[in-house]
């Protein structure tokens, strides 16, 4: 049976934790790690403050190389442009042992619509 990309994301979202922008902002203010799974050019155009960039295409392969993610139980907010890629990333990262992940629904677009700050940072860690 073939499914659409939207169905794939919906299935992922049914198996993960999600939070809205307000919930993500609260977690980030508490010091929770922030993972941006967008492509490098998207990240460089504007990201959440303190976000670490590991693009969706390599996140499962490269996350173990970053010391901030050594503890797989450490809480992490994961985001992308609108929430689809982050949902898929969270599902796969859960499958490889990460236990405290949350995807930010609406992604960076929703963050920006709330008037929250974005930073331009080219000192990313990524793929």
mmCIF file with all atom_site columns, C-alpha atoms in Angstrom:
data_model
loop_
_atom_site.group_PDB
_atom_site.id
_atom_site.type_symbol
_atom_site.label_atom_id
_atom_site.label_alt_id
_atom_site.label_comp_id
_atom_site.label_asym_id
_atom_site.label_entity_id
_atom_site.label_seq_id
_atom_site.pdbx_PDB_ins_code
_atom_site.Cartn_x
_atom_site.Cartn_y
_atom_site.Cartn_z
_atom_site.occupancy
_atom_site.B_iso_or_equiv
_atom_site.pdbx_formal_charge
_atom_site.auth_seq_id
_atom_site.auth_comp_id
_atom_site.auth_asym_id
_atom_site.auth_atom_id
_atom_site.pdbx_PDB_model_num
ATOM 1   C CA . UNK A 1 1   ? 0.000  0.000  0.000  1.00 0.00 ? 1   UNK A CA 1
ATOM 2   C CA . UNK A 1 2   ? 1.349  3.392  -0.991 1.00 0.00 ? 2   UNK A CA 1
ATOM 3   C CA . UNK A 1 3   ? 0.855  6.380  1.296  1.00 0.00 ? 3   UNK A CA 1
ATOM 4   C CA . UNK A 1 4   ? 1.359  10.086 0.753  1.00 0.00 ? 4   UNK A CA 1
ATOM 5   C CA . UNK A 1 5   ? 4.068  12.122 2.472  1.00 0.00 ? 5   UNK A CA 1
ATOM 6   C CA . UNK A 1 6   ? 1.320  13.788 4.512  1.00 0.00 ? 6   UNK A CA 1
ATOM 7   C CA . UNK A 1 7   ? 0.116  10.383 5.712  1.00 0.00 ? 7   UNK A CA 1
ATOM 8   C CA . UNK A 1 8   ? 3.686  9.429  6.602  1.00 0.00 ? 8   UNK A CA 1
ATOM 9   C CA . UNK A 1 9   ? 4.005  12.566 8.743  1.00 0.00 ? 9   UNK A CA 1
ATOM 10  C CA . UNK A 1 10  ? 0.592  11.964 10.337 1.00 0.00 ? 10  UNK A CA 1
ATOM 11  C CA . UNK A 1 11  ? 1.660  8.433  11.273 1.00 0.00 ? 11  UNK A CA 1
ATOM 12  C CA . UNK A 1 12  ? 4.877  9.781  12.794 1.00 0.00 ? 12  UNK A CA 1
ATOM 13  C CA . UNK A 1 13  ? 2.990  12.443 14.764 1.00 0.00 ? 13  UNK A CA 1
ATOM 14  C CA . UNK A 1 14  ? 0.753  9.733  16.241 1.00 0.00 ? 14  UNK A CA 1
ATOM 15  C CA . UNK A 1 15  ? 3.858  8.086  17.744 1.00 0.00 ? 15  UNK A CA 1
ATOM 16  C CA . UNK A 1 16  ? 5.768  11.092 19.116 1.00 0.00 ? 16  UNK A CA 1
ATOM 17  C CA . UNK A 1 17  ? 5.359  14.009 21.502 1.00 0.00 ? 17  UNK A CA 1
ATOM 18  C CA . UNK A 1 18  ? 4.617  17.432 20.013 1.00 0.00 ? 18  UNK A CA 1
ATOM 19  C CA . UNK A 1 19  ? 4.382  20.858 21.545 1.00 0.00 ? 19  UNK A CA 1
ATOM 20  C CA . UNK A 1 20  ? 3.238  24.183 20.213 1.00 0.00 ? 20  UNK A CA 1
ATOM 21  C CA . UNK A 1 21  ? 5.437  27.264 19.956 1.00 0.00 ? 21  UNK A CA 1
ATOM 22  C CA . UNK A 1 22  ? 4.571  28.472 23.458 1.00 0.00 ? 22  UNK A CA 1
ATOM 23  C CA . UNK A 1 23  ? 5.469  25.089 24.932 1.00 0.00 ? 23  UNK A CA 1
ATOM 24  C CA . UNK A 1 24  ? 8.726  24.970 22.987 1.00 0.00 ? 24  UNK A CA 1
ATOM 25  C CA . UNK A 1 25  ? 9.650  28.508 24.062 1.00 0.00 ? 25  UNK A CA 1
ATOM 26  C CA . UNK A 1 26  ? 9.059  27.552 27.697 1.00 0.00 ? 26  UNK A CA 1
ATOM 27  C CA . UNK A 1 27  ? 11.261 24.459 27.370 1.00 0.00 ? 27  UNK A CA 1
ATOM 28  C CA . UNK A 1 28  ? 14.016 26.411 25.635 1.00 0.00 ? 28  UNK A CA 1
ATOM 29  C CA . UNK A 1 29  ? 13.907 29.098 28.341 1.00 0.00 ? 29  UNK A CA 1
ATOM 30  C CA . UNK A 1 30  ? 14.466 26.271 30.840 1.00 0.00 ? 30  UNK A CA 1
ATOM 31  C CA . UNK A 1 31  ? 17.651 25.291 29.009 1.00 0.00 ? 31  UNK A CA 1
ATOM 32  C CA . UNK A 1 32  ? 16.433 22.343 26.943 1.00 0.00 ? 32  UNK A CA 1
ATOM 33  C CA . UNK A 1 33  ? 18.560 21.574 23.879 1.00 0.00 ? 33  UNK A CA 1
ATOM 34  C CA . UNK A 1 34  ? 17.274 22.728 20.501 1.00 0.00 ? 34  UNK A CA 1
ATOM 35  C CA . UNK A 1 35  ? 17.825 20.734 17.287 1.00 0.00 ? 35  UNK A CA 1
ATOM 36  C CA . UNK A 1 36  ? 17.134 22.266 13.862 1.00 0.00 ? 36  UNK A CA 1
ATOM 37  C CA . UNK A 1 37  ? 16.730 19.571 11.187 1.00 0.00 ? 37  UNK A CA 1
ATOM 38  C CA . UNK A 1 38  ? 16.371 21.959 8.242  1.00 0.00 ? 38  UNK A CA 1
ATOM 39  C CA . UNK A 1 39  ? 18.936 22.260 5.475  1.00 0.00 ? 39  UNK A CA 1
ATOM 40  C CA . UNK A 1 40  ? 22.015 24.435 6.157  1.00 0.00 ? 40  UNK A CA 1
ATOM 41  C CA . UNK A 1 41  ? 20.838 27.316 3.949  1.00 0.00 ? 41  UNK A CA 1
ATOM 42  C CA . UNK A 1 42  ? 17.508 27.411 5.801  1.00 0.00 ? 42  UNK A CA 1
ATOM 43  C CA . UNK A 1 43  ? 19.316 27.401 9.142  1.00 0.00 ? 43  UNK A CA 1
ATOM 44  C CA . UNK A 1 44  ? 21.683 30.178 8.110  1.00 0.00 ? 44  UNK A CA 1
ATOM 45  C CA . UNK A 1 45  ? 18.746 32.352 7.003  1.00 0.00 ? 45  UNK A CA 1
ATOM 46  C CA . UNK A 1 46  ? 17.398 32.348 10.557 1.00 0.00 ? 46  UNK A CA 1
ATOM 47  C CA . UNK A 1 47  ? 17.158 29.850 13.391 1.00 0.00 ? 47  UNK A CA 1
ATOM 48  C CA . UNK A 1 48  ? 15.958 29.614 16.959 1.00 0.00 ? 48  UNK A CA 1
ATOM 49  C CA . UNK A 1 49  ? 18.541 30.975 19.404 1.00 0.00 ? 49  UNK A CA 1
ATOM 50  C CA . UNK A 1 50  ? 20.997 28.278 20.452 1.00 0.00 ? 50  UNK A CA 1
ATOM 51  C CA . UNK A 1 51  ? 19.807 25.718 17.914 1.00 0.00 ? 51  UNK A CA 1
ATOM 52  C CA . UNK A 1 52  ? 22.182 23.050 16.663 1.00 0.00 ? 52  UNK A CA 1
ATOM 53  C CA . UNK A 1 53  ? 21.772 22.254 12.971 1.00 0.00 ? 53  UNK A CA 1
ATOM 54  C CA . UNK A 1 54  ? 21.806 18.630 11.861 1.00 0.00 ? 54  UNK A CA 1
ATOM 55  C CA . UNK A 1 55  ? 19.846 18.328 8.607  1.00 0.00 ? 55  UNK A CA 1
ATOM 56  C CA . UNK A 1 56  ? 17.087 15.743 8.367  1.00 0.00 ? 56  UNK A CA 1
ATOM 57  C CA . UNK A 1 57  ? 19.002 13.785 5.738  1.00 0.00 ? 57  UNK A CA 1
ATOM 58  C CA . UNK A 1 58  ? 21.926 13.048 8.074  1.00 0.00 ? 58  UNK A CA 1
ATOM 59  C CA . UNK A 1 59  ? 20.637 13.557 11.612 1.00 0.00 ? 59  UNK A CA 1
ATOM 60  C CA . UNK A 1 60  ? 20.462 9.869  12.508 1.00 0.00 ? 60  UNK A CA 1
ATOM 61  C CA . UNK A 1 61  ? 24.013 9.339  11.242 1.00 0.00 ? 61  UNK A CA 1
ATOM 62  C CA . UNK A 1 62  ? 25.622 12.464 12.723 1.00 0.00 ? 62  UNK A CA 1
ATOM 63  C CA . UNK A 1 63  ? 23.858 13.093 16.035 1.00 0.00 ? 63  UNK A CA 1
ATOM 64  C CA . UNK A 1 64  ? 26.186 10.733 17.884 1.00 0.00 ? 64  UNK A CA 1
ATOM 65  C CA . UNK A 1 65  ? 29.170 12.862 16.846 1.00 0.00 ? 65  UNK A CA 1
ATOM 66  C CA . UNK A 1 66  ? 27.919 15.929 18.735 1.00 0.00 ? 66  UNK A CA 1
ATOM 67  C CA . UNK A 1 67  ? 28.754 15.954 22.452 1.00 0.00 ? 67  UNK A CA 1
ATOM 68  C CA . UNK A 1 68  ? 25.534 17.774 23.377 1.00 0.00 ? 68  UNK A CA 1
ATOM 69  C CA . UNK A 1 69  ? 23.586 14.657 22.392 1.00 0.00 ? 69  UNK A CA 1
ATOM 70  C CA . UNK A 1 70  ? 25.738 12.084 24.227 1.00 0.00 ? 70  UNK A CA 1
ATOM 71  C CA . UNK A 1 71  ? 23.027 11.577 26.856 1.00 0.00 ? 71  UNK A CA 1
ATOM 72  C CA . UNK A 1 72  ? 20.103 10.082 24.935 1.00 0.00 ? 72  UNK A CA 1
ATOM 73  C CA . UNK A 1 73  ? 17.746 10.886 27.820 1.00 0.00 ? 73  UNK A CA 1
ATOM 74  C CA . UNK A 1 74  ? 18.501 14.626 27.696 1.00 0.00 ? 74  UNK A CA 1
ATOM 75  C CA . UNK A 1 75  ? 15.410 16.650 26.678 1.00 0.00 ? 75  UNK A CA 1
ATOM 76  C CA . UNK A 1 76  ? 15.531 18.113 23.153 1.00 0.00 ? 76  UNK A CA 1
ATOM 77  C CA . UNK A 1 77  ? 13.115 20.310 21.208 1.00 0.00 ? 77  UNK A CA 1
ATOM 78  C CA . UNK A 1 78  ? 13.315 19.425 17.500 1.00 0.00 ? 78  UNK A CA 1
ATOM 79  C CA . UNK A 1 79  ? 12.033 21.716 14.764 1.00 0.00 ? 79  UNK A CA 1
ATOM 80  C CA . UNK A 1 80  ? 12.018 22.338 11.016 1.00 0.00 ? 80  UNK A CA 1
ATOM 81  C CA . UNK A 1 81  ? 10.115 24.721 8.740  1.00 0.00 ? 81  UNK A CA 1
ATOM 82  C CA . UNK A 1 82  ? 6.558  23.552 9.452  1.00 0.00 ? 82  UNK A CA 1
ATOM 83  C CA . UNK A 1 83  ? 6.771  20.422 11.619 1.00 0.00 ? 83  UNK A CA 1
ATOM 84  C CA . UNK A 1 84  ? 6.873  17.553 9.130  1.00 0.00 ? 84  UNK A CA 1
ATOM 85  C CA . UNK A 1 85  ? 10.603 16.891 8.988  1.00 0.00 ? 85  UNK A CA 1
ATOM 86  C CA . UNK A 1 86  ? 10.934 17.315 12.737 1.00 0.00 ? 86  UNK A CA 1
ATOM 87  C CA . UNK A 1 87  ? 8.187  14.744 13.355 1.00 0.00 ? 87  UNK A CA 1
ATOM 88  C CA . UNK A 1 88  ? 9.937  12.227 11.103 1.00 0.00 ? 88  UNK A CA 1
ATOM 89  C CA . UNK A 1 89  ? 13.304 12.968 12.726 1.00 0.00 ? 89  UNK A CA 1
ATOM 90  C CA . UNK A 1 90  ? 11.900 12.544 16.247 1.00 0.00 ? 90  UNK A CA 1
ATOM 91  C CA . UNK A 1 91  ? 10.358 9.199  15.337 1.00 0.00 ? 91  UNK A CA 1
ATOM 92  C CA . UNK A 1 92  ? 13.641 7.877  13.937 1.00 0.00 ? 92  UNK A CA 1
ATOM 93  C CA . UNK A 1 93  ? 15.709 9.280  16.799 1.00 0.00 ? 93  UNK A CA 1
ATOM 94  C CA . UNK A 1 94  ? 13.371 7.562  19.258 1.00 0.00 ? 94  UNK A CA 1
ATOM 95  C CA . UNK A 1 95  ? 13.990 4.327  17.384 1.00 0.00 ? 95  UNK A CA 1
ATOM 96  C CA . UNK A 1 96  ? 17.744 4.665  17.952 1.00 0.00 ? 96  UNK A CA 1
ATOM 97  C CA . UNK A 1 97  ? 17.347 5.297  21.665 1.00 0.00 ? 97  UNK A CA 1
ATOM 98  C CA . UNK A 1 98  ? 16.566 8.963  22.324 1.00 0.00 ? 98  UNK A CA 1
ATOM 99  C CA . UNK A 1 99  ? 13.873 9.160  24.988 1.00 0.00 ? 99  UNK A CA 1
ATOM 100 C CA . UNK A 1 100 ? 13.055 12.817 25.727 1.00 0.00 ? 100 UNK A CA 1
ATOM 101 C CA . UNK A 1 101 ? 12.364 14.411 22.358 1.00 0.00 ? 101 UNK A CA 1
ATOM 102 C CA . UNK A 1 102 ? 9.557  16.752 21.418 1.00 0.00 ? 102 UNK A CA 1
ATOM 103 C CA . UNK A 1 103 ? 8.731  18.104 17.957 1.00 0.00 ? 103 UNK A CA 1
ATOM 104 C CA . UNK A 1 104 ? 7.639  21.725 17.678 1.00 0.00 ? 104 UNK A CA 1
ATOM 105 C CA . UNK A 1 105 ? 4.421  21.824 15.669 1.00 0.00 ? 105 UNK A CA 1
ATOM 106 C CA . UNK A 1 106 ? 4.271  24.550 13.057 1.00 0.00 ? 106 UNK A CA 1
ATOM 107 C CA . UNK A 1 107 ? 8.057  24.815 12.987 1.00 0.00 ? 107 UNK A CA 1
ATOM 108 C CA . UNK A 1 108 ? 10.062 27.970 12.491 1.00 0.00 ? 108 UNK A CA 1
ATOM 109 C CA . UNK A 1 109 ? 7.197  29.478 10.487 1.00 0.00 ? 109 UNK A CA 1
ATOM 110 C CA . UNK A 1 110 ? 4.903  29.346 13.519 1.00 0.00 ? 110 UNK A CA 1
ATOM 111 C CA . UNK A 1 111 ? 7.740  30.620 15.739 1.00 0.00 ? 111 UNK A CA 1
ATOM 112 C CA . UNK A 1 112 ? 8.177  33.651 13.491 1.00 0.00 ? 112 UNK A CA 1
ATOM 113 C CA . UNK A 1 113 ? 4.429  34.272 13.314 1.00 0.00 ? 113 UNK A CA 1
ATOM 114 C CA . UNK A 1 114 ? 4.447  34.568 17.121 1.00 0.00 ? 114 UNK A CA 1
ATOM 115 C CA . UNK A 1 115 ? 7.069  37.301 16.839 1.00 0.00 ? 115 UNK A CA 1
ATOM 116 C CA . UNK A 1 116 ? 9.715  35.283 18.653 1.00 0.00 ? 116 UNK A CA 1
ATOM 117 C CA . UNK A 1 117 ? 13.389 35.922 17.895 1.00 0.00 ? 117 UNK A CA 1
ATOM 118 C CA . UNK A 1 118 ? 15.373 34.280 15.138 1.00 0.00 ? 118 UNK A CA 1
ATOM 119 C CA . UNK A 1 119 ? 19.135 34.548 14.874 1.00 0.00 ? 119 UNK A CA 1
ATOM 120 C CA . UNK A 1 120 ? 21.456 34.320 11.905 1.00 0.00 ? 120 UNK A CA 1
ATOM 121 C CA . UNK A 1 121 ? 24.240 31.978 12.870 1.00 0.00 ? 121 UNK A CA 1
ATOM 122 C CA . UNK A 1 122 ? 26.697 30.439 10.471 1.00 0.00 ? 122 UNK A CA 1
ATOM 123 C CA . UNK A 1 123 ? 28.627 28.602 13.183 1.00 0.00 ? 123 UNK A CA 1
ATOM 124 C CA . UNK A 1 124 ? 26.448 25.529 12.847 1.00 0.00 ? 124 UNK A CA 1
ATOM 125 C CA . UNK A 1 125 ? 27.344 21.948 13.429 1.00 0.00 ? 125 UNK A CA 1
ATOM 126 C CA . UNK A 1 126 ? 25.940 19.857 10.697 1.00 0.00 ? 126 UNK A CA 1
ATOM 127 C CA . UNK A 1 127 ? 25.946 17.646 7.737  1.00 0.00 ? 127 UNK A CA 1
#
